[in-house]
Short mmCIF file of C-alpha atoms in Angstrom, two decimals:
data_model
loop_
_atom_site.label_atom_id
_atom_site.label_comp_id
_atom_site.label_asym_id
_atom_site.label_seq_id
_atom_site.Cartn_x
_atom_site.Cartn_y
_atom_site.Cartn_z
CA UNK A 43 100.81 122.82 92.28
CA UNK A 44 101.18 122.30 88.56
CA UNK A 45 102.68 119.43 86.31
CA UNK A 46 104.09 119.98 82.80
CA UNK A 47 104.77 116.96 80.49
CA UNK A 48 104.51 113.20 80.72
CA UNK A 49 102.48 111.78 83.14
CA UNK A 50 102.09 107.81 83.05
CA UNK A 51 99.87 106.85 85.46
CA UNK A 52 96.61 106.62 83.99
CA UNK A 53 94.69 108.13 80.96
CA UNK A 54 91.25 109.08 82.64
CA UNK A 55 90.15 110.62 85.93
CA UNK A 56 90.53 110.49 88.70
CA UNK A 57 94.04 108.77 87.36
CA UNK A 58 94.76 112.12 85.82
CA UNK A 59 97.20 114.82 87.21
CA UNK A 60 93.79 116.95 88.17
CA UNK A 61 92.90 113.82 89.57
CA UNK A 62 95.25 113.62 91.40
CA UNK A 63 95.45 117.20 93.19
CA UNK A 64 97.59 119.21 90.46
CA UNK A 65 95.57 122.67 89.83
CA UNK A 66 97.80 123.32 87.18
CA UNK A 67 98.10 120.56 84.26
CA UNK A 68 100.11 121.09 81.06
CA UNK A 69 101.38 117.39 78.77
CA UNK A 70 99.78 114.26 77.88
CA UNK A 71 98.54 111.56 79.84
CA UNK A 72 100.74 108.45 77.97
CA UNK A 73 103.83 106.42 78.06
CA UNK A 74 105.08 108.25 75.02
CA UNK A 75 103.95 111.12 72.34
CA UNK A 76 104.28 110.13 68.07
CA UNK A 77 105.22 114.15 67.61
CA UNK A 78 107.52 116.58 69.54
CA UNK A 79 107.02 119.32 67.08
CA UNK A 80 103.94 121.43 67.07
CA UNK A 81 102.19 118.77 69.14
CA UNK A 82 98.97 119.22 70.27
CA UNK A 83 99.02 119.03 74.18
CA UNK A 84 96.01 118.50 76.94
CA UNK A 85 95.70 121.88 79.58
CA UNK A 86 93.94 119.75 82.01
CA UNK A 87 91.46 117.62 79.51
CA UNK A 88 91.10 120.30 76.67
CA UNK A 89 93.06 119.67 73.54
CA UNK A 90 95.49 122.53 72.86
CA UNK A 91 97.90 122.65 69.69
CA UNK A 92 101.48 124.12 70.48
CA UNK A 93 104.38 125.71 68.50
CA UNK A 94 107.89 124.55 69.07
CA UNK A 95 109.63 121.14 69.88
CA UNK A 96 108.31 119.65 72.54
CA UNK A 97 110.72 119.83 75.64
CA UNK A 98 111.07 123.95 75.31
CA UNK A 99 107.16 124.07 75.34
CA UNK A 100 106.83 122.38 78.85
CA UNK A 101 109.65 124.34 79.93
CA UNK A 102 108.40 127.49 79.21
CA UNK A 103 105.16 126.59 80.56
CA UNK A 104 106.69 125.64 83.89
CA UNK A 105 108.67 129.00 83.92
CA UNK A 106 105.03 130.36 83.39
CA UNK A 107 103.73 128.14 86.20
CA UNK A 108 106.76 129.80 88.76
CA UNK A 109 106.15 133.19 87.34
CA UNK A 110 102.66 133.37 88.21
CA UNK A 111 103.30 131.98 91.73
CA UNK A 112 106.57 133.79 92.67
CA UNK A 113 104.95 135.47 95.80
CA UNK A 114 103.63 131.96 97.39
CA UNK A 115 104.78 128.66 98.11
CA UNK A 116 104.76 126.17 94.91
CA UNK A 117 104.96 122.50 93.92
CA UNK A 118 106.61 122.60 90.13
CA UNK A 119 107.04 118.93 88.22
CA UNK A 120 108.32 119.15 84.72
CA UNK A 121 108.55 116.04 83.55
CA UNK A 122 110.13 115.44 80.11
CA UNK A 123 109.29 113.13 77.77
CA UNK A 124 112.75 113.34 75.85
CA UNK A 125 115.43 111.60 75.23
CA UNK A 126 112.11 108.77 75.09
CA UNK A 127 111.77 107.03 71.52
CA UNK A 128 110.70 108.48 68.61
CA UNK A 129 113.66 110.21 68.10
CA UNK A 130 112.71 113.78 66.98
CA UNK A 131 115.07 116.95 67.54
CA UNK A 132 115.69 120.15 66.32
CA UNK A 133 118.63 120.32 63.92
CA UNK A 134 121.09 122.01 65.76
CA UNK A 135 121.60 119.22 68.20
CA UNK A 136 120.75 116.25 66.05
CA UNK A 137 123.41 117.59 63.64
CA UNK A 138 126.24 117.97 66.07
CA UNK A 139 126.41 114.51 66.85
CA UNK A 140 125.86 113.13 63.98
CA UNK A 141 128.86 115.33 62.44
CA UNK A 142 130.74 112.59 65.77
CA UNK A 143 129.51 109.75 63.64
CA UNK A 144 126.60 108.30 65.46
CA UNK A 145 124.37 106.57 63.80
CA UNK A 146 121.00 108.54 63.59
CA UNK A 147 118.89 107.30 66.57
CA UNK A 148 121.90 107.87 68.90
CA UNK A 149 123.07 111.19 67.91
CA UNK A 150 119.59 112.15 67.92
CA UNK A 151 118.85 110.51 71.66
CA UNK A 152 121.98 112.62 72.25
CA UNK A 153 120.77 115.68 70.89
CA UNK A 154 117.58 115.08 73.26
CA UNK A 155 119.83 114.56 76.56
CA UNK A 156 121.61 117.89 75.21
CA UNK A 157 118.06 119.60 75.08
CA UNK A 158 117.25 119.02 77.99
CA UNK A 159 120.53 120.49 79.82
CA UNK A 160 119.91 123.55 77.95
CA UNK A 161 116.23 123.98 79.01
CA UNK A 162 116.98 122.83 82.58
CA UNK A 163 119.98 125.47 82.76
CA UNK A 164 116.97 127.88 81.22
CA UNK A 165 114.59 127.09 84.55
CA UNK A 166 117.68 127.56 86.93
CA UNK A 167 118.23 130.49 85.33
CA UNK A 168 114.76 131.44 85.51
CA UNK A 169 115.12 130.93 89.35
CA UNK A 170 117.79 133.57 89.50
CA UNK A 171 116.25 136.15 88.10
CA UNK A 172 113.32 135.97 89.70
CA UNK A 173 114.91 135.44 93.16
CA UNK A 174 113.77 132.70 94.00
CA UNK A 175 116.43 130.03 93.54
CA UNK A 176 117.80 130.84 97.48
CA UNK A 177 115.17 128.66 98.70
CA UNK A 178 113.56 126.95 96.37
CA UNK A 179 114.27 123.35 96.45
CA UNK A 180 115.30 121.68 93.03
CA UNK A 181 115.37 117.70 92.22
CA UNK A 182 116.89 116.18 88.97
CA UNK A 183 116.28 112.60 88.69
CA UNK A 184 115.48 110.00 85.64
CA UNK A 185 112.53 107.23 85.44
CA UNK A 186 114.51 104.29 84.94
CA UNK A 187 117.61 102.77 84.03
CA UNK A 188 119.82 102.92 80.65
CA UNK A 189 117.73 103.18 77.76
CA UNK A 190 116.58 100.09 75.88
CA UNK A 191 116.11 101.82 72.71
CA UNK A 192 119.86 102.57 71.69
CA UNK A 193 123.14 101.04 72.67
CA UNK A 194 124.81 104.38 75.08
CA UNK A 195 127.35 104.89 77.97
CA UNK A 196 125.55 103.11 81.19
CA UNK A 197 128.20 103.07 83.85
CA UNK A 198 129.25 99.80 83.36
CA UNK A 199 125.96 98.54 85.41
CA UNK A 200 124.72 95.35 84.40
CA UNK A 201 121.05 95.51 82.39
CA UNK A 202 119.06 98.42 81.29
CA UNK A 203 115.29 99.72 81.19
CA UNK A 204 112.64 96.62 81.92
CA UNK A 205 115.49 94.68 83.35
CA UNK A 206 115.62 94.60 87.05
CA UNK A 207 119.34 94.36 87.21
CA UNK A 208 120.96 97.38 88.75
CA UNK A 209 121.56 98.75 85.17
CA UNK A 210 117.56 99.02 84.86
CA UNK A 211 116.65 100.49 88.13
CA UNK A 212 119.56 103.10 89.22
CA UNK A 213 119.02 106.37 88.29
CA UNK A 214 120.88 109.90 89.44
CA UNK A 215 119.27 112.08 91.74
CA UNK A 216 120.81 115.69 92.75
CA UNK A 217 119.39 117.80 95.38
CA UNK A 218 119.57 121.46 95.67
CA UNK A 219 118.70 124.06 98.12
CA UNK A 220 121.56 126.66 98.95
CA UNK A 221 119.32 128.19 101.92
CA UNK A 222 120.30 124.90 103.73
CA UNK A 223 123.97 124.97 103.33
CA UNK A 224 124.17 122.01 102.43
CA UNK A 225 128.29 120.40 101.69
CA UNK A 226 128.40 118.90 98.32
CA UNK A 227 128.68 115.44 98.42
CA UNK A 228 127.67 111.86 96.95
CA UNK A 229 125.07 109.77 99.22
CA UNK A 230 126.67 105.88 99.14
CA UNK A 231 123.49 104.49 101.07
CA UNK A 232 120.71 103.21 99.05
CA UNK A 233 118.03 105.19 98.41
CA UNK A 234 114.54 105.10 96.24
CA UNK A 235 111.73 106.56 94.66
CA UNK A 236 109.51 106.15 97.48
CA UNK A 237 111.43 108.46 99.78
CA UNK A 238 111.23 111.63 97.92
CA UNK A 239 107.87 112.46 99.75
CA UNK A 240 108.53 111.86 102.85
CA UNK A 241 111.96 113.78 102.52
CA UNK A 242 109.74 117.01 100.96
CA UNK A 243 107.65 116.81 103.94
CA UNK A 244 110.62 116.91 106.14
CA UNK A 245 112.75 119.73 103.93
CA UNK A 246 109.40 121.53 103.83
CA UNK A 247 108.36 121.15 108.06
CA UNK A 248 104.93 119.37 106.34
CA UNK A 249 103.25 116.64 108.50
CA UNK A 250 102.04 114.13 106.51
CA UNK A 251 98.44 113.79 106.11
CA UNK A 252 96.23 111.04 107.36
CA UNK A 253 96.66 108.24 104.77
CA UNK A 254 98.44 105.09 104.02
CA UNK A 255 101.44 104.30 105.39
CA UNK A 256 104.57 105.32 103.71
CA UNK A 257 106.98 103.50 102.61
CA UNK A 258 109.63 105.71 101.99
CA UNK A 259 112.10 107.61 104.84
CA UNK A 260 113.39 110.76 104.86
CA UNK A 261 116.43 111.59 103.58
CA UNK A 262 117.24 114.82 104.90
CA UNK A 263 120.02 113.06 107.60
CA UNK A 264 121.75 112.09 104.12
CA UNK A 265 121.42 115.56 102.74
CA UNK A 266 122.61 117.48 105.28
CA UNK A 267 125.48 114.98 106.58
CA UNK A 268 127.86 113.14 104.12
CA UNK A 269 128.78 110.49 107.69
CA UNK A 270 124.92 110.22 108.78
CA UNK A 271 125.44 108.35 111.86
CA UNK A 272 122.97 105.55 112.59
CA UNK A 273 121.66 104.93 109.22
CA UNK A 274 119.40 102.31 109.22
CA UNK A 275 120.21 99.28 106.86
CA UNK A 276 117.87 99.05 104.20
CA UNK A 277 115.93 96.61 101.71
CA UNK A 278 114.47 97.78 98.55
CA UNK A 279 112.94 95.99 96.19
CA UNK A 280 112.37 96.14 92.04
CA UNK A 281 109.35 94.62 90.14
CA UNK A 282 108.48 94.68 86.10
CA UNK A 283 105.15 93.97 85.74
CA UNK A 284 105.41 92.15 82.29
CA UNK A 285 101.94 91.05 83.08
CA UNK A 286 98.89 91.46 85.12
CA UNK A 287 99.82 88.72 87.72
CA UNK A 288 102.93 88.15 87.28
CA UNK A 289 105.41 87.46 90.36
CA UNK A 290 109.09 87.80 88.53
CA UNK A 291 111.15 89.32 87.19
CA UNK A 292 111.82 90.51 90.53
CA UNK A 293 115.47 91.95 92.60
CA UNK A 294 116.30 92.67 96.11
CA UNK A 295 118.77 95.45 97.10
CA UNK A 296 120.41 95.63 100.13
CA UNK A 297 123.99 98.19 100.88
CA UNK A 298 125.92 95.02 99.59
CA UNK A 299 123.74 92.91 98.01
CA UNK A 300 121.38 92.27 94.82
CA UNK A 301 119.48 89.15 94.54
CA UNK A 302 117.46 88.83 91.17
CA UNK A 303 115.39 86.74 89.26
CA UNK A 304 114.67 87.29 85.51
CA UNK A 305 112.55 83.94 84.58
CA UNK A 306 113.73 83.43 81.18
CA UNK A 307 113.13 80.55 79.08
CA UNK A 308 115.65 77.77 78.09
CA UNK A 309 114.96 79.79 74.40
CA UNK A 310 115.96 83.06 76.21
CA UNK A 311 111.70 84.46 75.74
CA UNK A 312 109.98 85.33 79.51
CA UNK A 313 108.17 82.82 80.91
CA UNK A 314 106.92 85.49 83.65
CA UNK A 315 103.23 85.22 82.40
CA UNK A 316 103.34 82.12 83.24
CA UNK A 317 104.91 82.38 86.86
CA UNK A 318 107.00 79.62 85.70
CA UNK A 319 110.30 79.95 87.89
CA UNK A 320 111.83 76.58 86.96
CA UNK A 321 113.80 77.76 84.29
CA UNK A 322 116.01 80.54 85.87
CA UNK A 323 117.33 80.45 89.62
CA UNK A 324 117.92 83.36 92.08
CA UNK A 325 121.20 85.27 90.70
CA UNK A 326 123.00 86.57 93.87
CA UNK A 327 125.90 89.22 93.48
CA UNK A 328 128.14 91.40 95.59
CA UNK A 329 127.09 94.93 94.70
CA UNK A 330 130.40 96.40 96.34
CA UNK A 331 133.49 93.81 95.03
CA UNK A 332 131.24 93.44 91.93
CA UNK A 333 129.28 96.61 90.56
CA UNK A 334 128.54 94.84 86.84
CA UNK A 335 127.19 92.24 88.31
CA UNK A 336 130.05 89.80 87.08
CA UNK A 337 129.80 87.15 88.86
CA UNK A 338 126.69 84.72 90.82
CA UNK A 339 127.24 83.82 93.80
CA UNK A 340 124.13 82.36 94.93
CA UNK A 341 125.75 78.90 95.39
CA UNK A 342 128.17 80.27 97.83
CA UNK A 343 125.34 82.04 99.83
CA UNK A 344 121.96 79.76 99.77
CA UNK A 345 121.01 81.27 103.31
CA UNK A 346 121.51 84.86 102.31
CA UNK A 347 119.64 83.77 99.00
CA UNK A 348 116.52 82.37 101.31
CA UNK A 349 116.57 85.16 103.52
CA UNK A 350 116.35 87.47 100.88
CA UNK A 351 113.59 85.21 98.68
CA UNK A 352 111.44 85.33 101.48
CA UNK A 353 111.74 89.61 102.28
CA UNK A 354 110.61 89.86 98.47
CA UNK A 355 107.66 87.00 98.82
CA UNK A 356 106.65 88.89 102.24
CA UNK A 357 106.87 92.47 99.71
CA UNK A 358 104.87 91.46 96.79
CA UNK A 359 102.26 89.54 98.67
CA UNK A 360 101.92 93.02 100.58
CA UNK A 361 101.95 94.95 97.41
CA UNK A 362 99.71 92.10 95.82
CA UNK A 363 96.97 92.08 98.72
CA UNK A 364 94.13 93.95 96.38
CA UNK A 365 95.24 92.38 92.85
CA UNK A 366 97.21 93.64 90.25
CA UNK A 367 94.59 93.67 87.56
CA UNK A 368 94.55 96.62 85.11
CA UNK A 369 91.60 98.74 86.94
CA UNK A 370 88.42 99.33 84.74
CA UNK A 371 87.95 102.49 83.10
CA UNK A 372 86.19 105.45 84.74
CA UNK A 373 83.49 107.14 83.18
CA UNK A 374 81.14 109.64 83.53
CA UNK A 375 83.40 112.61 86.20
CA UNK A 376 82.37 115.74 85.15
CA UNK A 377 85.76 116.65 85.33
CA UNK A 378 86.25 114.30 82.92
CA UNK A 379 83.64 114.64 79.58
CA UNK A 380 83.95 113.26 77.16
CA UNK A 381 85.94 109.92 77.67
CA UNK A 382 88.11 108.25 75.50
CA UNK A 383 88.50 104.43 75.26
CA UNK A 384 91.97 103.88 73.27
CA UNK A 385 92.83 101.03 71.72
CA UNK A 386 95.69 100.07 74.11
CA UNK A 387 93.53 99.77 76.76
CA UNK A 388 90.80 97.20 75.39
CA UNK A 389 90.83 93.31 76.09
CA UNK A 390 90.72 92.01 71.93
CA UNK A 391 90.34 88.89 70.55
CA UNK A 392 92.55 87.08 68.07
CA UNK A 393 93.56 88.37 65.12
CA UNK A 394 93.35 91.88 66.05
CA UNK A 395 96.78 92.86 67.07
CA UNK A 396 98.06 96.46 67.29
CA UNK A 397 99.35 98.05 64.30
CA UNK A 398 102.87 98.79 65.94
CA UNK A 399 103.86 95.77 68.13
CA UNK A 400 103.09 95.77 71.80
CA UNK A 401 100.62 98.30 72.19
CA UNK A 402 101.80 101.34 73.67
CA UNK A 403 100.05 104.68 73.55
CA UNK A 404 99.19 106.00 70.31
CA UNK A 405 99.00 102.74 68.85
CA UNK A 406 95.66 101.07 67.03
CA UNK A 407 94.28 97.53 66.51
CA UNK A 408 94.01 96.32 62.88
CA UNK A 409 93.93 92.49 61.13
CA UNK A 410 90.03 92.84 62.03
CA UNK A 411 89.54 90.24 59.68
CA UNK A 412 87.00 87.30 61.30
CA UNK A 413 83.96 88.43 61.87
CA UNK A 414 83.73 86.46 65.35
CA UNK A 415 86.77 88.38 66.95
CA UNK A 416 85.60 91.33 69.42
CA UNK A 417 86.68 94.29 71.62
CA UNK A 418 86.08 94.50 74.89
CA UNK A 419 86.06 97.46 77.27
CA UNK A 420 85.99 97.33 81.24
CA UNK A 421 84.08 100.31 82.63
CA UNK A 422 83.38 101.64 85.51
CA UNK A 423 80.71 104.00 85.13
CA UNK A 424 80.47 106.52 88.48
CA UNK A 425 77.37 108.83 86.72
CA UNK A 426 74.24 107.61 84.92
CA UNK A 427 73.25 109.17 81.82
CA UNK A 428 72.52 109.21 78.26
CA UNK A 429 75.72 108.83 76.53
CA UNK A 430 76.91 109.90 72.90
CA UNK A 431 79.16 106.85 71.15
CA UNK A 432 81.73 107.87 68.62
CA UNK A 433 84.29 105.87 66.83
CA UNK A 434 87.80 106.42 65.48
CA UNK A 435 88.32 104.59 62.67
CA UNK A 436 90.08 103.78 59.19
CA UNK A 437 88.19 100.97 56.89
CA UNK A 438 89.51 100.43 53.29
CA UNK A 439 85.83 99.43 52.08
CA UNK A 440 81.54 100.08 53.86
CA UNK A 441 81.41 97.63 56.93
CA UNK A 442 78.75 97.10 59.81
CA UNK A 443 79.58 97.27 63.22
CA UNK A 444 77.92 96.81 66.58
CA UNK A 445 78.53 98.39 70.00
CA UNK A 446 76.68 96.76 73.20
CA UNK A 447 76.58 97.00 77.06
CA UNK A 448 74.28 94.74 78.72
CA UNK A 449 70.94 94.63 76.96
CA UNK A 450 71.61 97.76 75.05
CA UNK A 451 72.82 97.44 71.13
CA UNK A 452 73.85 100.40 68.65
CA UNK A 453 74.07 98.70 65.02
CA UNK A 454 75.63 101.22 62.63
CA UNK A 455 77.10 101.09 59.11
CA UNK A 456 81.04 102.20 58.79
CA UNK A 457 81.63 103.99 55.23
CA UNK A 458 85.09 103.45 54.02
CA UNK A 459 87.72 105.73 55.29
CA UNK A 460 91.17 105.62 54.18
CA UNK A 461 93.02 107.29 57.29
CA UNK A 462 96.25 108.40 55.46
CA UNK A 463 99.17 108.84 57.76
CA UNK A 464 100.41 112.18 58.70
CA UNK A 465 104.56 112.41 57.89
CA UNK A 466 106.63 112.79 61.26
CA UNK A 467 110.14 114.26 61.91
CA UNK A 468 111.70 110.71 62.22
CA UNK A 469 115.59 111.02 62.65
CA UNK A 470 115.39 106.71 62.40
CA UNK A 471 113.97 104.09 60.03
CA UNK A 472 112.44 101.81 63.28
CA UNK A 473 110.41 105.21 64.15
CA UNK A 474 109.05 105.81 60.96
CA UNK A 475 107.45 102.29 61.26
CA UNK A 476 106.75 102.06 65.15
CA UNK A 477 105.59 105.34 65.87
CA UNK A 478 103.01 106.83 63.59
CA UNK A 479 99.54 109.18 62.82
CA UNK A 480 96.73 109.19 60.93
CA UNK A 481 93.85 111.56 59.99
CA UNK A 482 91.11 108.83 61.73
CA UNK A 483 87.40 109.06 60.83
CA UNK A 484 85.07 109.92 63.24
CA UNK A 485 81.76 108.60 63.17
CA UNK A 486 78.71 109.48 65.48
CA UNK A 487 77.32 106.00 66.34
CA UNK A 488 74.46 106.71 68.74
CA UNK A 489 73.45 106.66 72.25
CA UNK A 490 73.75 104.61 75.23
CA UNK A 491 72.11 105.05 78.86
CA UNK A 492 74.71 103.60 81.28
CA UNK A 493 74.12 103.32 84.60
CA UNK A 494 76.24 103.24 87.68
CA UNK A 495 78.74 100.11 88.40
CA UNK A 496 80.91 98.09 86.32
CA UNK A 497 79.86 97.67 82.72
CA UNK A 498 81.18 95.39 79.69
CA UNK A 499 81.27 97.30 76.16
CA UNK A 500 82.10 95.12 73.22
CA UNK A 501 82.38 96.21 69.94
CA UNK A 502 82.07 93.33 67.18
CA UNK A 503 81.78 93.20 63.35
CA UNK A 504 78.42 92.81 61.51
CA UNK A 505 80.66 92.59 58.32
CA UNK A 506 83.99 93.61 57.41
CA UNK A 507 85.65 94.90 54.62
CA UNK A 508 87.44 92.66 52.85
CA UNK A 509 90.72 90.84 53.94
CA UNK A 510 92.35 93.95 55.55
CA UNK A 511 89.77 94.55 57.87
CA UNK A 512 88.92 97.57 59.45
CA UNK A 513 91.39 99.49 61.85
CA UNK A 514 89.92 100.54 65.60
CA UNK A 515 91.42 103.61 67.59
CA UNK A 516 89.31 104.78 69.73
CA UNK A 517 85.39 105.03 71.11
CA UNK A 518 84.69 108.18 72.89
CA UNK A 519 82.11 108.88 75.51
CA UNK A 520 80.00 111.78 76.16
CA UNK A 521 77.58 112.55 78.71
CA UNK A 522 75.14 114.91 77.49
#
């Protein structure tokens, strides 16, 4: 099994594609990377610089992957970061659609969809000539909706990415295995996510291991028969998880239905943190007379409306049952050594804010500029030990900081660092100012003995320099 690219679904072990049961590991553990060109990727947890923009890297490695296990079954996700923001691409395909007359972002985005059909067509190909593409299985499908980044072509669907209109959730999927002899053709039932596994169990003659129940069903009926008799009606159901308990914004899907709820303020801002519903009704439409989504018909229908609130109360109180609190952060695997504690993933007081908005990966906290404000860490440390603490850091004048956990206390003085940024192959002005790097100081701070169990480590200012404070990226963790 091997995965090559982004993987979003959790920065340390056992959250981690090795974690998680892929022997072969090739990509970054993030939402998004700040550099597609000669970017320095993780094979499993080791650092490892690269040459070459971005999406041909992880393609090559997976052709590598399929090469080296041509003579035995194989698992093979390649899972490309592109067309996500920043919008970095090699000339030749930013330059073609910008010679169209698209503004930069979108003929680059463009130049990234146009990427990736030339390095897909490259693996296909790669299939051929090894002999393998016969019977090997092959699934294209996106994350999510319509970007929210630029303004494109989204089928006339209503919403894009974070909305949980149809425009937001509905992605392509194509299936190919010519051993089956299969008819082209277009599934019209609903489908999701969830039932890709339990189809590749099926395709494969797998039984599924002891486990939790899935969710998904197969779709192999669907595959192999354009008039699948007997196909069950379905409910699916779409959540965005603006916060850590939030309810909405929520949507139902049935064949012919989509009920959703966005919870948006009389201003037009969310008020999903807050749970507060009052301000924004169930919206009710007729998927098959009204595709954009048009038209709400939720007056017309309050009994179809209730029947469908209460399938999606009865889902997220299911899906709700253990919490949906971000989970502390593991440390102390072995497969995992040392441990980094990024800056997106702390609890900080006000004013630290991240440097580039909302926090996503790569991003830092800076306006450390009251002495009282802290960050906080939530551990969960699975292996005792002595522990080496080291910060990532930029400070524009000498401060003191402190790092605790429980009883323990390192007290160490910062010396200024200036943490220049590093220029990036922007193709738009918002990138040059949301997604950036810096050449961080490192600092050794100490060591800590942590023991087993959840753990608290806060990080708070003895002094700080002056009124731009000092800028936090990450503490790292080693077991020695």
């Amino acid at each position: 099994t091997g995965y090559f690219g982004k993987w979003h679904n959790g920065e340390q072990f056992p959250f981690t594609p090795p974690g998680q049961g892929f022997e072969d590991f090739f990509g970054f553990n993030n939402g998004h990377w700040n550099n597609y060109f000669d970017a320095t990727l993780l094979r499993g947890t080791k650092p490892e610089p690269t040459k070459g923009y971005i999406s041909d890297v992880l393609t090559d490695e997976a052709m590598q992957f399929i090469t080296a296990r041509q003579k035995e079954q194989f698992f093979c996700f390649l899972s490309f970061n592109a067309p996500h923001s920043p919008y970095q691409v090699p000339d030749k395909y930013f330059d073609k659609f910008k010679a169209k007359g698209f503004e930069a972002n979108v003929a680059a985005f463009y130049g990234m969809c146009e990427n990736i059909d030339d390095n897909v067509g490259r693996l296909l190909a790669h299939l051929d000539t090894l002999k393998l593409a016969e019977n090997t299985i092959v699934l294209f499908l996106t994350d999510n909706g319509g970007t929210a980044g630029v303004k494109t072509y989204n089928a006339g669907m209503r919403g894009g990415k974070t909305s949980v209109h149809e425009g937001g959730s509905r992605v392509p999927l194509f299936v190919r295995w010519p051993a089956a002899k299969w008819t082209p053709h277009v599934v019209k039932p609903i489908t999701s996510h969830i039932d890709l596994y339990p189809t590749l169990l099926d395709l494969c003659g797998v039984k599924a291991p002891s486990g939790p129940k899935i969710d998904g069903v197969s779709l192999r009926p669907l595959l192999e028969n354009e008039n699948a008799s007997a196909w069950p009606e379905r409910v699916l159901f779409t959540h965005n998880p603006i916060d850590e308990t939030n309810k909405y914004p929520g949507a139902v899907r049935t064949q012919r239905h989509r009920l959703v709820r966005e919870i948006k303020g009389p201003a037009g801002g969310s008020k999903a943190k807050a749970n507060d519903t009052s301000a924004t009704p169930w919206q009710l439409y007729d998927m098959e007379n009204d595709p954009g989504q048009k038209q709400d018909i939720a007056a017309k229908h309050p009994e179809l409306v209730k029947e469908l609130a209460a399938k999606y109360d009865a889902w997220f109180a299911d899906i709700s049952s253990d919490g949906l609190q971000r989970f502390p952060i593991p440390v102390g695997h072995p497969e995992h050594n040392p441990v980094e504690l990024h800056a997106p993933q702390a609890y900080p007081d006000a004013p630290l804010h991240f440097a580039s908005g909302p926090g996503f990966a790569n991003d830092w906290l800076t306006g450390w500029t009251d002495a009282m404000a802290k960050i906080v860490f939530d551990l969960e440390v699975v292996t005792a030990g002595e522990y080496h603490v080291e910060l990532t850091y930029g400070a524009p004048a000498n401060a003191m900081l402190r790092v605790s956990l429980g009883k323990q206390t390192l007290e160490a003085s910062i010396p200024a660092a200036e943490a220049p940024e590093i220029p990036l192959p922007h193709r738009d002005e918002t990138g040059k100012t949301r997604f950036r790097n810096r050449e961080w100081a490192r600092l050794k701070l100490g060591t800590l003995n942590l023991k087993p169990g959840p753990a608290k480590l806060t990080l708070e200012a003895l002094s700080l320099p002056g009124a731009m404070g000092m800028d936090f990226k990450e503490l790292t963790l080693t077991r020695r």
